[in-house]
Amino acid sequence: MSEPLVSATGRRKNATANVQVFSGSGQITINGRPVLDYLKRETLVMLVERPLQVTESMGRYDIVARTKGGGLSGQAGAVRLGIARSLLAMDENLRKPLRAAGMLTRDAREVERKKPGRRGARKRFQFSKR
């Protein structure tokens, strides 16, 4: 491949994605595999493609992403943020539509830790009055 036009990093949950954008025909590759082959669910593919739809740049760029950590959902969210940041780095005029669609905000929600003496983060054992 040639030199990338721009690259950016996206994060969600425990996942990190390094996204590189090349001029091309609209192929999206994650960890060396086609996007649907890697993410397995159509809804996650739609999530990844959303920044391109919002900015009306579907089919204009090839995207290569390397992800690590987390699960498929977190990795899809990380790739989405990376794509949005890459598009913004190429054209500052895209800030308004990307911001309106909520693509530039890092989803900071993390898993709450398990507390001692409980079954999970919040679940209690069954209460018995007598």
PDB file of C-alpha atoms in Angstrom:
ATOM      1  CA  MET A   1       0.000   0.000   0.000  1.00  0.00           C
ATOM      2  CA  SER A   2       0.982   3.601  -0.484  1.00  0.00           C
ATOM      3  CA  GLU A   3       1.436   6.197   2.217  1.00  0.00           C
ATOM      4  CA  PRO A   4      -1.768   6.796   4.250  1.00  0.00           C
ATOM      5  CA  LEU A   5      -3.499  10.153   3.846  1.00  0.00           C
ATOM      6  CA  VAL A   6      -4.021  10.342   7.599  1.00  0.00           C
ATOM      7  CA  SER A   7      -4.106   8.091  10.646  1.00  0.00           C
ATOM      8  CA  ALA A   8      -5.854   8.347  14.012  1.00  0.00           C
ATOM      9  CA  THR A   9      -6.503   6.386  17.191  1.00  0.00           C
ATOM     10  CA  GLY A  10      -9.888   5.478  18.624  1.00  0.00           C
ATOM     11  CA  ARG A  11     -10.755   3.856  21.951  1.00  0.00           C
ATOM     12  CA  ARG A  12     -13.827   2.310  23.548  1.00  0.00           C
ATOM     13  CA  LYS A  13     -14.127   0.111  26.648  1.00  0.00           C
ATOM     14  CA  ASN A  14     -10.822  -1.806  26.683  1.00  0.00           C
ATOM     15  CA  ALA A  15     -10.357  -1.716  22.892  1.00  0.00           C
ATOM     16  CA  THR A  16      -7.902   0.448  20.960  1.00  0.00           C
ATOM     17  CA  ALA A  17      -7.913   0.936  17.194  1.00  0.00           C
ATOM     18  CA  ASN A  18      -5.249   2.500  15.001  1.00  0.00           C
ATOM     19  CA  VAL A  19      -6.967   3.626  11.800  1.00  0.00           C
ATOM     20  CA  GLN A  20      -5.232   4.574   8.552  1.00  0.00           C
ATOM     21  CA  VAL A  21      -7.133   6.175   5.682  1.00  0.00           C
ATOM     22  CA  PHE A  22      -5.975   5.746   2.068  1.00  0.00           C
ATOM     23  CA  SER A  23      -7.561   7.111  -1.099  1.00  0.00           C
ATOM     24  CA  GLY A  24      -9.320   4.188  -2.770  1.00  0.00           C
ATOM     25  CA  SER A  25     -12.578   2.421  -3.489  1.00  0.00           C
ATOM     26  CA  GLY A  26     -14.212   2.108  -0.069  1.00  0.00           C
ATOM     27  CA  GLN A  27     -12.789  -1.148   1.297  1.00  0.00           C
ATOM     28  CA  ILE A  28     -12.604  -1.423   5.083  1.00  0.00           C
ATOM     29  CA  THR A  29     -10.140  -3.899   6.586  1.00  0.00           C
ATOM     30  CA  ILE A  30      -9.749  -4.694  10.275  1.00  0.00           C
ATOM     31  CA  ASN A  31      -6.721  -6.731  11.399  1.00  0.00           C
ATOM     32  CA  GLY A  32      -6.120  -7.880   7.819  1.00  0.00           C
ATOM     33  CA  ARG A  33      -9.666  -9.174   7.267  1.00  0.00           C
ATOM     34  CA  PRO A  34     -12.710  -7.615   5.540  1.00  0.00           C
ATOM     35  CA  VAL A  35     -14.927  -5.721   7.982  1.00  0.00           C
ATOM     36  CA  LEU A  36     -17.923  -8.110   7.853  1.00  0.00           C
ATOM     37  CA  ASP A  37     -15.636 -11.133   8.102  1.00  0.00           C
ATOM     38  CA  TYR A  38     -13.992  -9.704  11.238  1.00  0.00           C
ATOM     39  CA  LEU A  39     -16.948  -8.126  13.076  1.00  0.00           C
ATOM     40  CA  LYS A  40     -19.408 -10.907  12.105  1.00  0.00           C
ATOM     41  CA  ARG A  41     -22.541  -8.793  12.767  1.00  0.00           C
ATOM     42  CA  GLU A  42     -24.146  -6.438  10.261  1.00  0.00           C
ATOM     43  CA  THR A  43     -25.060  -3.966  13.045  1.00  0.00           C
ATOM     44  CA  LEU A  44     -21.390  -3.574  14.017  1.00  0.00           C
ATOM     45  CA  VAL A  45     -20.460  -3.040  10.350  1.00  0.00           C
ATOM     46  CA  MET A  46     -23.113  -0.302  10.130  1.00  0.00           C
ATOM     47  CA  LEU A  47     -21.644   1.262  13.294  1.00  0.00           C
ATOM     48  CA  VAL A  48     -18.170   1.342  11.708  1.00  0.00           C
ATOM     49  CA  GLU A  49     -19.467   2.807   8.415  1.00  0.00           C
ATOM     50  CA  ARG A  50     -21.561   5.533  10.082  1.00  0.00           C
ATOM     51  CA  PRO A  51     -18.905   8.333  10.004  1.00  0.00           C
ATOM     52  CA  LEU A  52     -18.476   7.768   6.257  1.00  0.00           C
ATOM     53  CA  GLN A  53     -22.255   7.955   5.716  1.00  0.00           C
ATOM     54  CA  VAL A  54     -22.609  11.126   7.786  1.00  0.00           C
ATOM     55  CA  THR A  55     -19.856  12.857   5.804  1.00  0.00           C
ATOM     56  CA  GLU A  56     -21.055  11.412   2.466  1.00  0.00           C
ATOM     57  CA  SER A  57     -17.648   9.892   1.720  1.00  0.00           C
ATOM     58  CA  MET A  58     -18.627   6.232   1.224  1.00  0.00           C
ATOM     59  CA  GLY A  59     -16.534   4.630  -1.513  1.00  0.00           C
ATOM     60  CA  ARG A  60     -13.938   7.388  -1.506  1.00  0.00           C
ATOM     61  CA  TYR A  61     -11.422   5.984   0.960  1.00  0.00           C
ATOM     62  CA  ASP A  62      -9.895   2.623   1.844  1.00  0.00           C
ATOM     63  CA  ILE A  63      -9.604   2.123   5.589  1.00  0.00           C
ATOM     64  CA  VAL A  64      -7.135  -0.159   7.329  1.00  0.00           C
ATOM     65  CA  ALA A  65      -7.592  -0.606  11.087  1.00  0.00           C
ATOM     66  CA  ARG A  66      -5.542  -2.537  13.609  1.00  0.00           C
ATOM     67  CA  THR A  67      -7.396  -3.268  16.842  1.00  0.00           C
ATOM     68  CA  LYS A  68      -6.478  -4.897  20.107  1.00  0.00           C
ATOM     69  CA  GLY A  69      -8.131  -5.398  23.470  1.00  0.00           C
ATOM     70  CA  GLY A  70     -11.783  -5.726  24.390  1.00  0.00           C
ATOM     71  CA  GLY A  71     -14.434  -7.547  22.387  1.00  0.00           C
ATOM     72  CA  LEU A  72     -15.999  -7.042  18.985  1.00  0.00           C
ATOM     73  CA  SER A  73     -18.420  -4.333  20.132  1.00  0.00           C
ATOM     74  CA  GLY A  74     -15.696  -2.275  21.808  1.00  0.00           C
ATOM     75  CA  GLN A  75     -13.395  -2.707  18.827  1.00  0.00           C
ATOM     76  CA  ALA A  76     -16.151  -1.577  16.440  1.00  0.00           C
ATOM     77  CA  GLY A  77     -16.701   1.541  18.561  1.00  0.00           C
ATOM     78  CA  ALA A  78     -12.974   2.225  18.635  1.00  0.00           C
ATOM     79  CA  VAL A  79     -12.711   1.902  14.833  1.00  0.00           C
ATOM     80  CA  ARG A  80     -15.687   4.262  14.434  1.00  0.00           C
ATOM     81  CA  LEU A  81     -14.019   6.940  16.564  1.00  0.00           C
ATOM     82  CA  GLY A  82     -10.737   6.447  14.692  1.00  0.00           C
ATOM     83  CA  ILE A  83     -12.454   6.875  11.315  1.00  0.00           C
ATOM     84  CA  ALA A  84     -14.267  10.004  12.507  1.00  0.00           C
ATOM     85  CA  ARG A  85     -11.026  11.524  13.808  1.00  0.00           C
ATOM     86  CA  SER A  86      -9.246  10.666  10.545  1.00  0.00           C
ATOM     87  CA  LEU A  87     -11.941  12.313   8.429  1.00  0.00           C
ATOM     88  CA  LEU A  88     -11.784  15.382  10.671  1.00  0.00           C
ATOM     89  CA  ALA A  89      -7.998  15.581  10.287  1.00  0.00           C
ATOM     90  CA  MET A  90      -8.419  15.578   6.489  1.00  0.00           C
ATOM     91  CA  ASP A  91     -11.195  18.190   6.375  1.00  0.00           C
ATOM     92  CA  GLU A  92     -12.002  20.490   9.294  1.00  0.00           C
ATOM     93  CA  ASN A  93     -15.359  21.393   7.648  1.00  0.00           C
ATOM     94  CA  LEU A  94     -16.640  17.922   8.589  1.00  0.00           C
ATOM     95  CA  ARG A  95     -16.571  18.801  12.298  1.00  0.00           C
ATOM     96  CA  LYS A  96     -20.159  20.068  12.359  1.00  0.00           C
ATOM     97  CA  PRO A  97     -21.871  16.968  10.865  1.00  0.00           C
ATOM     98  CA  LEU A  98     -19.634  14.575  12.819  1.00  0.00           C
ATOM     99  CA  ARG A  99     -20.246  16.432  16.076  1.00  0.00           C
ATOM    100  CA  ALA A 100     -24.018  16.551  15.445  1.00  0.00           C
ATOM    101  CA  ALA A 101     -24.049  12.773  14.925  1.00  0.00           C
ATOM    102  CA  GLY A 102     -22.035  12.248  18.137  1.00  0.00           C
ATOM    103  CA  MET A 103     -19.066  10.678  16.350  1.00  0.00           C
ATOM    104  CA  LEU A 104     -16.302  12.752  17.934  1.00  0.00           C
ATOM    105  CA  THR A 105     -17.102  11.992  21.572  1.00  0.00           C
ATOM    106  CA  ARG A 106     -15.142   9.184  23.181  1.00  0.00           C
ATOM    107  CA  ASP A 107     -17.561   6.805  24.933  1.00  0.00           C
ATOM    108  CA  ALA A 108     -15.958   6.799  28.379  1.00  0.00           C
ATOM    109  CA  ARG A 109     -18.149   4.073  29.913  1.00  0.00           C
ATOM    110  CA  GLU A 110     -16.094   1.282  31.468  1.00  0.00           C
ATOM    111  CA  VAL A 111     -17.053  -1.919  33.272  1.00  0.00           C
ATOM    112  CA  GLU A 112     -17.667  -1.359  36.976  1.00  0.00           C
ATOM    113  CA  ARG A 113     -15.463  -3.500  39.190  1.00  0.00           C
ATOM    114  CA  LYS A 114     -16.770  -6.413  41.214  1.00  0.00           C
ATOM    115  CA  LYS A 115     -17.172  -5.568  44.905  1.00  0.00           C
ATOM    116  CA  PRO A 116     -16.080  -7.924  47.697  1.00  0.00           C
ATOM    117  CA  GLY A 117     -18.804 -10.035  49.297  1.00  0.00           C
ATOM    118  CA  ARG A 118     -21.068  -9.688  46.276  1.00  0.00           C
ATOM    119  CA  ARG A 119     -21.739 -11.747  43.182  1.00  0.00           C
ATOM    120  CA  GLY A 120     -20.983  -8.891  40.797  1.00  0.00           C
ATOM    121  CA  ALA A 121     -20.556  -5.137  40.761  1.00  0.00           C
ATOM    122  CA  ARG A 122     -24.041  -4.490  42.170  1.00  0.00           C
ATOM    123  CA  LYS A 123     -25.866  -7.794  42.587  1.00  0.00           C
ATOM    124  CA  ARG A 124     -26.648  -8.718  46.172  1.00  0.00           C
ATOM    125  CA  PHE A 125     -27.423 -12.117  47.604  1.00  0.00           C
ATOM    126  CA  GLN A 126     -31.110 -12.904  48.121  1.00  0.00           C
ATOM    127  CA  PHE A 127     -32.620 -11.114  51.126  1.00  0.00           C
ATOM    128  CA  SER A 128     -34.427 -13.222  53.715  1.00  0.00           C
ATOM    129  CA  LYS A 129     -36.507 -11.457  56.317  1.00  0.00           C
ATOM    130  CA  ARG A 130     -36.717 -14.528  58.576  1.00  0.00           C
TER     131      ARG A 130
END
